[in-house]
Coordinates of C-alpha atoms in Angstrom, one line a residue:
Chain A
X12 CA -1.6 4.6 22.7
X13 CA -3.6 2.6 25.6
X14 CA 0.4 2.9 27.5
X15 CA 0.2 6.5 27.1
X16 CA -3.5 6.9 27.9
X17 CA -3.1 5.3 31.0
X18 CA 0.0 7.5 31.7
X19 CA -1.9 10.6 31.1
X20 CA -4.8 9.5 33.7
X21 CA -2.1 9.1 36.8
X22 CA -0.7 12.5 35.8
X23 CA -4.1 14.2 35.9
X24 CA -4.8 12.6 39.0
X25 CA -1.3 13.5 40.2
X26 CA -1.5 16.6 39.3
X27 CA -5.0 17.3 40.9
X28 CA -4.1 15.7 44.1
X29 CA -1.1 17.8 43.7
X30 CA -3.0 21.0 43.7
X31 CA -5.1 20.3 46.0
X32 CA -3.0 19.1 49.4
X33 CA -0.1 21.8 48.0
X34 CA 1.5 23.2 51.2
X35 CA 2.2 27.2 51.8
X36 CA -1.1 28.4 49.3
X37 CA -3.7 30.3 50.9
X38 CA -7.2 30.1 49.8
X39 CA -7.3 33.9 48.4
X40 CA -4.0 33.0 46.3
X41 CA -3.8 31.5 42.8
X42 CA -3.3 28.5 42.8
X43 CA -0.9 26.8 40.8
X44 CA -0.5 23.2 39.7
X45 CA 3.1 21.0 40.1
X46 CA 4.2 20.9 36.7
X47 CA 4.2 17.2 35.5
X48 CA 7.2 14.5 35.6
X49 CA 7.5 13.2 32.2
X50 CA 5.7 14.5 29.2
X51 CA 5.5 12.7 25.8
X52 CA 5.1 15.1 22.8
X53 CA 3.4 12.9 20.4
X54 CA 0.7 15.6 18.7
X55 CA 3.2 16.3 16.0
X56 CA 5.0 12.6 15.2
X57 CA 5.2 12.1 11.7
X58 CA 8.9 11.5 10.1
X59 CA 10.1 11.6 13.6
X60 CA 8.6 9.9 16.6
X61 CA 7.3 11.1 19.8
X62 CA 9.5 12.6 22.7
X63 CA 9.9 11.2 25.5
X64 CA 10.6 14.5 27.5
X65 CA 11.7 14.3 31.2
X66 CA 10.3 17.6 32.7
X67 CA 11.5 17.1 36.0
X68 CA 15.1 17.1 34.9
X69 CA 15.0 19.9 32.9
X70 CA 13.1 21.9 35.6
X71 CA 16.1 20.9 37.6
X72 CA 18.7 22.4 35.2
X73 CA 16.6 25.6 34.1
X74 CA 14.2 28.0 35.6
X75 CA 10.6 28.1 34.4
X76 CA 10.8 31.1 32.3
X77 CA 13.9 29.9 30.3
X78 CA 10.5 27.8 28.6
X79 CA 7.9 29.0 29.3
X80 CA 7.1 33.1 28.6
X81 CA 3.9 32.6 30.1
X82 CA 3.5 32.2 34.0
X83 CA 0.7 30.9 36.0
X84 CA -0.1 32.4 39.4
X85 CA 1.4 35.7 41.2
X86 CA 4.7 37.0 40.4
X87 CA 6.6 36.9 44.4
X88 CA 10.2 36.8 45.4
X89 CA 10.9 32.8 44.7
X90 CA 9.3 33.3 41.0
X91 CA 10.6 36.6 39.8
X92 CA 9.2 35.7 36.1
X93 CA 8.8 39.6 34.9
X94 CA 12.4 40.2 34.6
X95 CA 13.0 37.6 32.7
X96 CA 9.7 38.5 30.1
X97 CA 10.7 40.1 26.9
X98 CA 10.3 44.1 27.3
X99 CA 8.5 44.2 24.2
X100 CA 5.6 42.0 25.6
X101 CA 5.5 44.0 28.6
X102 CA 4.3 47.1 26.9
X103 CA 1.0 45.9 26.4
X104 CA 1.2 43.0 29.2
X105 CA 2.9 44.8 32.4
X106 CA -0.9 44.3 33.7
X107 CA -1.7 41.2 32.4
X108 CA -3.0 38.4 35.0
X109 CA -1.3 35.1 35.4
X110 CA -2.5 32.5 32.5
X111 CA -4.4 29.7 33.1
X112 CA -1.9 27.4 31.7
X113 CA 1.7 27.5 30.7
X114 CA 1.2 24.1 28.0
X115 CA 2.7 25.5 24.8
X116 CA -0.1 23.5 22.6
X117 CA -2.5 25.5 24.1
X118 CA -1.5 29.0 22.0
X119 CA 0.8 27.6 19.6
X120 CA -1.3 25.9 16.9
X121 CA -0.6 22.5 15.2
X122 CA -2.4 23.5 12.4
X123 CA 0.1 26.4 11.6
X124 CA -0.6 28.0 8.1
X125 CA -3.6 26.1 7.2
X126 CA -6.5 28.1 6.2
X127 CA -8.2 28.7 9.7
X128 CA -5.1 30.2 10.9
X129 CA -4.2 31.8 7.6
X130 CA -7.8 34.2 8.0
X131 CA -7.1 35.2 11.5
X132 CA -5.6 38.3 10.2
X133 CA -8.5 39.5 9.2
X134 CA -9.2 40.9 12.6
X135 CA -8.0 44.5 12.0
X136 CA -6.6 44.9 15.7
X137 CA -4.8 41.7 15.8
X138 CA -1.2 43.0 16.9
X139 CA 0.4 39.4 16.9
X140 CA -0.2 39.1 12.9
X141 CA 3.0 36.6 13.3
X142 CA 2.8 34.1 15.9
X143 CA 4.5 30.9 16.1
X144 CA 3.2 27.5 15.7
X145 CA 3.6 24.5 17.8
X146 CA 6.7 22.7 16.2
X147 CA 8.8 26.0 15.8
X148 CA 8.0 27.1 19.5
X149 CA 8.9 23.5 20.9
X150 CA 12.5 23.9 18.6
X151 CA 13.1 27.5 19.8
X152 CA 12.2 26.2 24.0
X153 CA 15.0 23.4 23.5
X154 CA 17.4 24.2 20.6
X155 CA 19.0 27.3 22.4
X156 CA 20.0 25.6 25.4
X157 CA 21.0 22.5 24.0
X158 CA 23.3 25.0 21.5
X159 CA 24.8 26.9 24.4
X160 CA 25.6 23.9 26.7
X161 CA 26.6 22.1 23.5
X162 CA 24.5 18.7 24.1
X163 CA 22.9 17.0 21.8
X164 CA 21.8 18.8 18.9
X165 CA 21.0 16.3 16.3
X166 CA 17.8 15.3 15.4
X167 CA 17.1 11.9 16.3
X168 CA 18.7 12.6 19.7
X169 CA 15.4 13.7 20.9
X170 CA 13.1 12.0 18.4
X171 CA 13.5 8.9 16.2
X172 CA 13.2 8.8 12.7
X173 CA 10.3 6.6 12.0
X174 CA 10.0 4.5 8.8
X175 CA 8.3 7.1 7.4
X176 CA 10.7 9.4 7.7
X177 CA 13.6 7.0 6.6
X178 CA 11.4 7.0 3.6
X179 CA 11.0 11.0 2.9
X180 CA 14.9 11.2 3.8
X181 CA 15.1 8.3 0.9
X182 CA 17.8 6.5 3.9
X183 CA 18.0 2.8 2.4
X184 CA 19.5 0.6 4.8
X185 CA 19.0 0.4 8.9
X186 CA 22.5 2.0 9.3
X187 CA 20.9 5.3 8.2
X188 CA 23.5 5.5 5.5
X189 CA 22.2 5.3 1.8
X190 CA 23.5 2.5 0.0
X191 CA 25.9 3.6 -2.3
X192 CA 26.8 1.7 -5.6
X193 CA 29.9 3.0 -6.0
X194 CA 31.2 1.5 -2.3
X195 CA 31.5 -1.8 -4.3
X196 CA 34.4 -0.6 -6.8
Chain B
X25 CA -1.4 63.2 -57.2
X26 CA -2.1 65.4 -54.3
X27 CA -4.5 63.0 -53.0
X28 CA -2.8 60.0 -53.5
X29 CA 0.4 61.8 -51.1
X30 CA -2.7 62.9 -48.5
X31 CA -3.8 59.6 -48.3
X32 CA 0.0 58.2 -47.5
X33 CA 0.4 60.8 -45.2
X34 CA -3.0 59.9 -43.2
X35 CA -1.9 56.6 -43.3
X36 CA 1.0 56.6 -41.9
X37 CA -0.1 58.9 -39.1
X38 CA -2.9 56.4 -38.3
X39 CA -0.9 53.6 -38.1
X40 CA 1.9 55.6 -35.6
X41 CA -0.9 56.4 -33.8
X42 CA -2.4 53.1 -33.7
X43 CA 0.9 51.6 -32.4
X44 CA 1.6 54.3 -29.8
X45 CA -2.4 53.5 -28.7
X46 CA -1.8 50.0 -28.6
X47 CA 1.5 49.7 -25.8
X48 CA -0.8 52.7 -23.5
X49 CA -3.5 50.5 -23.2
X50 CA -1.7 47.6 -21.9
X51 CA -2.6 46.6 -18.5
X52 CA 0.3 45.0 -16.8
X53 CA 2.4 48.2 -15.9
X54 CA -0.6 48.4 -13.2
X55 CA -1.0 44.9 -12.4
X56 CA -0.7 44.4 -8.5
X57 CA -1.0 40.6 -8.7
X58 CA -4.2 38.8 -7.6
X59 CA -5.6 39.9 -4.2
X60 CA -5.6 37.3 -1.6
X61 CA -2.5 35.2 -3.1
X62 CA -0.6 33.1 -1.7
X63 CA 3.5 33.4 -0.7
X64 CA 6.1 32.3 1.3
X65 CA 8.2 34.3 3.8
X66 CA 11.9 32.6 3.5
X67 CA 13.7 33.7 7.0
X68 CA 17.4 33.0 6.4
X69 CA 17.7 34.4 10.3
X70 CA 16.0 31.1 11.0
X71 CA 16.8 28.4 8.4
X72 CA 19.3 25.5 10.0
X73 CA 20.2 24.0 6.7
X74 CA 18.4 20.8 7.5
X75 CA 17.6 19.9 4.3
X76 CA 13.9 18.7 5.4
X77 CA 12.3 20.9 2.6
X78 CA 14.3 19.0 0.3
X79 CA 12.9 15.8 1.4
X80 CA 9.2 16.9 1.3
X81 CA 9.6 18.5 -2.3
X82 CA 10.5 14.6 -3.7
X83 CA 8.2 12.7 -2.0
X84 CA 5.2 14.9 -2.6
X85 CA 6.2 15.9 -6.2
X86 CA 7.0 12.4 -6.9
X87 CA 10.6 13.4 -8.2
X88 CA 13.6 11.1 -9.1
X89 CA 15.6 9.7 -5.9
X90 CA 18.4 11.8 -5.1
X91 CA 21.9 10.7 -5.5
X92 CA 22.6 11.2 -1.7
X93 CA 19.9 11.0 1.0
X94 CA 18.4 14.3 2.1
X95 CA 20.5 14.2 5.8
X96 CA 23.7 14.2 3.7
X97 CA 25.5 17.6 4.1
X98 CA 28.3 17.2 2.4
X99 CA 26.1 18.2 -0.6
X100 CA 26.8 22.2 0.8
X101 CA 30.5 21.3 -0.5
X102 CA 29.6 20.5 -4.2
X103 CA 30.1 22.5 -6.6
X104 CA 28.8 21.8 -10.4
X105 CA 30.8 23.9 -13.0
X106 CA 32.3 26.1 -10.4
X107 CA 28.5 27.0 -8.8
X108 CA 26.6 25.8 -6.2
X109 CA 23.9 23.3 -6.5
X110 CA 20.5 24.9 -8.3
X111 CA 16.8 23.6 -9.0
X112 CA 17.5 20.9 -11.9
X113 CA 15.4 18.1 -13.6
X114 CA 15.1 16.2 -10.8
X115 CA 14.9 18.9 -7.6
X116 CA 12.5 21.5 -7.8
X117 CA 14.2 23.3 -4.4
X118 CA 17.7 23.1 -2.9
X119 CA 19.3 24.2 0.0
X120 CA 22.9 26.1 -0.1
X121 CA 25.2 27.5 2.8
X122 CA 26.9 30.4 2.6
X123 CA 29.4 32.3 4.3
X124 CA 28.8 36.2 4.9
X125 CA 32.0 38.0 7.1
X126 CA 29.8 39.1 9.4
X127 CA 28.2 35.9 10.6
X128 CA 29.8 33.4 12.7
X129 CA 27.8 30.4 11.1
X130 CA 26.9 29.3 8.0
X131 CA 24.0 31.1 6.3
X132 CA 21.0 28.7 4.4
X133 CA 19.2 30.0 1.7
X134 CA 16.9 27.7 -0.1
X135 CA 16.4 28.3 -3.8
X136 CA 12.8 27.3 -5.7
X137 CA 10.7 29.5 -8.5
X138 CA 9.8 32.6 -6.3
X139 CA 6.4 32.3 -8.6
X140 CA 6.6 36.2 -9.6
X141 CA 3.3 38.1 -9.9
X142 CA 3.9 38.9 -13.6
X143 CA 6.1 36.0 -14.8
X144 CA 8.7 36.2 -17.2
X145 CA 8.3 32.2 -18.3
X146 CA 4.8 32.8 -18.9
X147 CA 5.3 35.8 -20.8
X148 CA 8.0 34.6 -22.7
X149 CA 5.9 31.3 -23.7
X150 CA 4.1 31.5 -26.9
X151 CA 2.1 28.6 -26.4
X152 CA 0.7 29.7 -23.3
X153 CA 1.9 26.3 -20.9
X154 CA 2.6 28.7 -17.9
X155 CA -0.4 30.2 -15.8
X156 CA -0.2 32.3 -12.5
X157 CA -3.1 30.9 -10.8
X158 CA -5.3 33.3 -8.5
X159 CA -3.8 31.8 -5.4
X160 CA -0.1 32.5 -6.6
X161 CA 1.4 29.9 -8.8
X162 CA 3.2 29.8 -11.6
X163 CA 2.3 26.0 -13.0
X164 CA 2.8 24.4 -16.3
X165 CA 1.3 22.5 -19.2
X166 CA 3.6 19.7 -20.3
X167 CA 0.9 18.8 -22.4
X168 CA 1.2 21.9 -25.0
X169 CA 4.9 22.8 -24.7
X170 CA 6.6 22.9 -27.6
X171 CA 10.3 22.6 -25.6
X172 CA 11.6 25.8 -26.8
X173 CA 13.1 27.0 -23.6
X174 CA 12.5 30.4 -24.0
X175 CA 11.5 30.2 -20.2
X176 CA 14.7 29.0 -19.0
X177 CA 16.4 32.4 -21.2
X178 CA 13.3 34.4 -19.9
X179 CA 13.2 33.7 -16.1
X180 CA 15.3 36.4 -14.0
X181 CA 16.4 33.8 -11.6
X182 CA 17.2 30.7 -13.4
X183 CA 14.4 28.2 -12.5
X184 CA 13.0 26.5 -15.1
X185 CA 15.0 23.2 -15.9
X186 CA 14.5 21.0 -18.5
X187 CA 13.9 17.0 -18.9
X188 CA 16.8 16.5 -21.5
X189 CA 17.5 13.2 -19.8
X190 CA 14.3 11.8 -21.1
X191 CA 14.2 11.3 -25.0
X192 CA 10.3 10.6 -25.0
X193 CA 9.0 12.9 -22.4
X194 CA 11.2 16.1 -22.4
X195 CA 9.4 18.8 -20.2
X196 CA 10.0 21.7 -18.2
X197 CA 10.6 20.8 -14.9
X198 CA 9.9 23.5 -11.7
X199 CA 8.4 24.1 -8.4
X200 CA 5.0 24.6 -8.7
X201 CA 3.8 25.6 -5.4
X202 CA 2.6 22.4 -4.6
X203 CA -0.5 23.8 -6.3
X204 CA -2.9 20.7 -7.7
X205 CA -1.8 18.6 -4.5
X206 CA -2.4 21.2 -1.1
X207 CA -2.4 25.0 -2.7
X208 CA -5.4 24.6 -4.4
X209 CA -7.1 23.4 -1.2
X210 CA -5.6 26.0 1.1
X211 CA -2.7 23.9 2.3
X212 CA 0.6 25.3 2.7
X213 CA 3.6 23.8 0.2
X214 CA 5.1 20.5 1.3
X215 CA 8.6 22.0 2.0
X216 CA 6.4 24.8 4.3
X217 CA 4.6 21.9 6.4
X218 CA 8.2 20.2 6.8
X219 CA 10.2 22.6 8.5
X220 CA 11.3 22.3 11.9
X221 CA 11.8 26.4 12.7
X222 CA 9.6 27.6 10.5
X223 CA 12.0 29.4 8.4
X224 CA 9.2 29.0 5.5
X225 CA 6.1 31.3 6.7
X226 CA 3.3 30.5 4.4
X227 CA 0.1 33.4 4.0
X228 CA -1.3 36.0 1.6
X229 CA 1.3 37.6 0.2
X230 CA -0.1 41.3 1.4
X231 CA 0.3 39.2 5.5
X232 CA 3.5 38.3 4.6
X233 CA 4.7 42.1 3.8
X234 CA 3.1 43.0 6.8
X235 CA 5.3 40.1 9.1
X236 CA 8.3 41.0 7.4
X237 CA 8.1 44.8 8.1
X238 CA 7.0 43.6 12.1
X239 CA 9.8 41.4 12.1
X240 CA 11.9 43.6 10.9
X241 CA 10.9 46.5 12.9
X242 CA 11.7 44.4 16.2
X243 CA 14.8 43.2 15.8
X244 CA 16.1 45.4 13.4
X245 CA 20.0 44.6 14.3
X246 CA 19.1 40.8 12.9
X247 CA 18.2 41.5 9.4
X248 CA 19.0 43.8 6.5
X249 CA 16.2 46.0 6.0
X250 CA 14.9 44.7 3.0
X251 CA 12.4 42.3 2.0
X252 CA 13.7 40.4 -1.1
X253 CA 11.0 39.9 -3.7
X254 CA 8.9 42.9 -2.6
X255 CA 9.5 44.5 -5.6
X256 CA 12.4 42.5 -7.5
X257 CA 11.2 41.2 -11.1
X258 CA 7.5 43.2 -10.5
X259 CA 7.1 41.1 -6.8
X260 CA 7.5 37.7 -6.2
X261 CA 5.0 35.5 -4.2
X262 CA 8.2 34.0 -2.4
X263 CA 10.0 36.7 -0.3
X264 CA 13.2 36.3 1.8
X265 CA 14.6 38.4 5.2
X266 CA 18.1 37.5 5.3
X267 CA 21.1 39.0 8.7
X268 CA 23.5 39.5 5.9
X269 CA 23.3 41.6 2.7
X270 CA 22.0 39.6 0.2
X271 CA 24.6 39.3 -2.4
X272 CA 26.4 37.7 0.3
X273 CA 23.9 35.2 0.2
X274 CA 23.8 34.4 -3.7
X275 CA 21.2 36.5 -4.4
X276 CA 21.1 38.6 -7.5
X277 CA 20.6 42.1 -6.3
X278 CA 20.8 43.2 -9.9
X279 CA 17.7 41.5 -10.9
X280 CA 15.3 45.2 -11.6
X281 CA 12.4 46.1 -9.8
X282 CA 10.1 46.3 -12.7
X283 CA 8.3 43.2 -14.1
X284 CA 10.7 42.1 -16.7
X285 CA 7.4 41.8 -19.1
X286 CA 7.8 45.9 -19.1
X287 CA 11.3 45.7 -21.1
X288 CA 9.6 43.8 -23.7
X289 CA 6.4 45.1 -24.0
X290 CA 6.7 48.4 -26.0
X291 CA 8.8 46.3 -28.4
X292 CA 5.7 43.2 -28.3
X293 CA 3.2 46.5 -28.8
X294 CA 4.6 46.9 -32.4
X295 CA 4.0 43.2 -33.9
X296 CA 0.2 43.6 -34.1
X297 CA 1.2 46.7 -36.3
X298 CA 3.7 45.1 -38.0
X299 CA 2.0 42.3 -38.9
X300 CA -1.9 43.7 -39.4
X301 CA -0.7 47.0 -41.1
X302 CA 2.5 47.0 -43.0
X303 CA 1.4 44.0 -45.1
X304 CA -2.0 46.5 -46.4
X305 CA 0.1 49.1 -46.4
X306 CA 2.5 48.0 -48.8
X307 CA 0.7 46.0 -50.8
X308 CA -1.0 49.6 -51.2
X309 CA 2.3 50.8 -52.4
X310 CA 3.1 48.3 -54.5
X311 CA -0.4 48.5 -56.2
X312 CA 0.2 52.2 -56.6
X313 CA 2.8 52.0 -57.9
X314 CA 2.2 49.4 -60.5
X315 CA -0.8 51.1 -61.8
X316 CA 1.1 54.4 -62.3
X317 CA 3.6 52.1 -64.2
X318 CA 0.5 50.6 -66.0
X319 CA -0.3 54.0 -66.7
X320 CA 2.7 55.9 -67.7
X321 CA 3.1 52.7 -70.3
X322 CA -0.4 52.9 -71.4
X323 CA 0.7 56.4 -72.0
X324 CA 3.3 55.9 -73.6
X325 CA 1.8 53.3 -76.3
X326 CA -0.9 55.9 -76.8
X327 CA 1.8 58.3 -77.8
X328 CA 4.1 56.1 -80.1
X329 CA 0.6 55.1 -81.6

């Protein structure tokens, strides 16, 4: 924890300096912070272990909004996000300012179906009676890319089973194959 | 004479009367379930047969460990007497894959008690070990089970499995919603919290409806246009959207709308009758007609005297 602590400090200050000394940003214009290099997804670990996740590789490989359906700062010519946004959110949204942050965490909630989330819909007006919660909107940002360009799919090719886990999948041995009496005869 | 007919008559008509009274004035034909219970929303569309739910259904409910570990998938192959694998003594859920033409993958549909709003185990038990709690479950009493297994004849879908491996403690064995462990508390089920895609959506059962329909209604070219247990067996607390028609997908699509508690119940109306009025009523008879016996051979000594 004290590693990734530590971690998390240079990115923030990375990120601020970032933001601050960015090139090409006026003062009037939003401005938007350098997404970060390496992120490790720990607020879920529980049969599996954290994920390592290299940002800056996969920002290489995709464009933003293949992630991320949320944008920060002003749509222009090098970040054409809107055609890319689901038409059905643009009904409501086509007006919508640029978010504050594009981290999934901050709208999808770990909690998912426990009883704070489970009242919300007791807001008559809420129109997103159904939104997702963190660990299927972290599955359905990765899982249909790694499908299409058939790499790896498996579970602990991202995350690690942890003992745990080896327990609640009743795995025996360190091979992750179940002992089997019947190998013997 | 004449009275003794009017008072038959007036009798019978009473008792007819009595009985039809009797299966009006039951309640459950009305019975929309409790209000704010608890369900699960099963989306096929999303399930990727990963057997997780599997895993968190044995540790939580303490069950037996399986004979292979829950990332084998070879288990989607095995067939037991011809059938795919079903909730036994010592699995309360199970995962199969099916294979609808119109798909190009395999479809996942995991099988539990769907916990119906008027159960036909509890209705069929007449020792009363079943209760549908007000958040949705349909738990079990080990403690004043007879082991008839008029459940496991009773239950629409084939849940309710029984211990016969254990000579000293048989029991009924079944999902119970998780319900004295995290349901009671407002958690979601075990299997719910362990899924990956959240193919499981845990809420009231009336939010549920409502996220099925939306779901539905925006994308209607990826599912059938159905919610399964909306209305099959009287409503079921656990529902399921499915891509493919659902026969495709093992379900029973026979299984009737109504509770199956209504099939039974005009017939069930009739044994207070039969039991509280025929035995009066024909001891009456019999009495009758044993004093006019008693009478016609009083008679009859009178006259030979």
């Amino acid at each position: 924890m004290k590693f990734e602590h530590r971690k998390m400090v240079i990115a923030m200050v990375l990120l601020l300096a970032g933001s601050c000394f960015a090139p090409g940003i006026s003062p009037g214009q939003y401005q938007y912070a350098p997404p970060p290099k390496e992120i490790t997804i720990d607020y879920l670990s529980d049969w599996y272990g954290p994920v390592q996740y290299n940002h800056e590789k996969h920002a290489q490989r995709a464009d933003c909004q293949d992630c991320h359906h949320h944008t920060t700062g002003p749509e222009d010519s090098e970040r054409p996000f809107r055609k890319r946004v689901n038409p059905a959110c643009l009904v409501c949204h086509e007006q919508s300012p640029p978010s504050e942050t594009v981290s999934c965490k901050q709208c999808h909630t770990r909690q998912q179906f426990y009883p704070g989330e489970v009242v919300k819909s007791d807001n008559p007006v809420l129109y997103h009676i159904d939104r997702t919660g963190l660990k299927r909107a972290y599955h359905q940002a990765c899982m249909p890319c790694h499908l299409e360009k058939r790499t790896h799919t498996s579970c602990d090719s991202c995350h690690a089973l942890t003992e745990k886990g080896r327990q609640a999948y009743q795995l025996q041995d360190k091979t992750g194959q179940k002992e089997s009496s019947g190998q013997n005869e | 004479m004449i009275n003794r007919r009017h008072f038959m008559k007036g009798g019978l008509a009473a008792s007819t009367i009595g009985a039809l009274g009797l299966s009006k004035k039951s309640e459950a034909a009305d019975f929309a379930g409790y209000p704010d219970s608890m369900g699960v929303l099963v989306d096929l569309s999303r399930c990727i047969g990963c057997r997780s739910c599997e895993a968190a259904c044995n540790s939580e409910q303490q069950l037996p460990p399986p004979e292979k570990p829950f990332n084998d998938f070879s288990v989607f192959e095995e067939l037991r007497h011809g059938q795919k694998r079903r909730p036994d003594e010592n699995t309360y859920t199970v995962v199969n894959s099916y294979d609808p033409p119109a798909l190009d993958h395999p479809l996942f549909r995991k099988i539990q008690c769907n916990h119906c709003l008027e159960p036909a185990c509890l209705t069929s038990c007449f020792v009363n070990a079943y209760t549908k709690t007000p958040e949705g479950a349909v738990i079990y009493n080990p403690d004043v089970c007879v082991g008839c297994r008029n459940c496991m004849i009773a239950c629409p879908f084939y849940i309710p499995a029984f211990r016969y491996s254990s000579a000293f403690q048989p029991r009924i064995m079944k999902c119970v919603f998780c319900h004295d462990t995290r349901l009671r508390e407002g958690k979601p089920p075990a299997c719910v919290e362990s899924c990956p895609v959240e193919a499981l959506t845990f809420g009231r059962r009336t939010d549920l409806l409502a996220m099925g329909k939306q779901r539905i209604r925006q994308n209607p070219e990826s599912y059938v246009n159905h919610i399964y247990g909306e209305h099959e067996a009287g409503g079921t607390a656990w529902m399921y959207l499915s891509p493919a028609p659902f026969e495709q997908a093992g379900f029973d699509t026979t299984v009737p709308n109504e509770p199956i508690l209504n099939y039974v119940k005009d017939f069930l109306s009739f044994v207070p009758m039969v039991l509280m009025i025929w035995p009066a009523l024909f001891a009456g008879f019999h009495l009758l007609a044993k004093r006019k016996n008693d009478n016609t051979s009083a008679a009859t000594q009178d006259n030979e005297e």
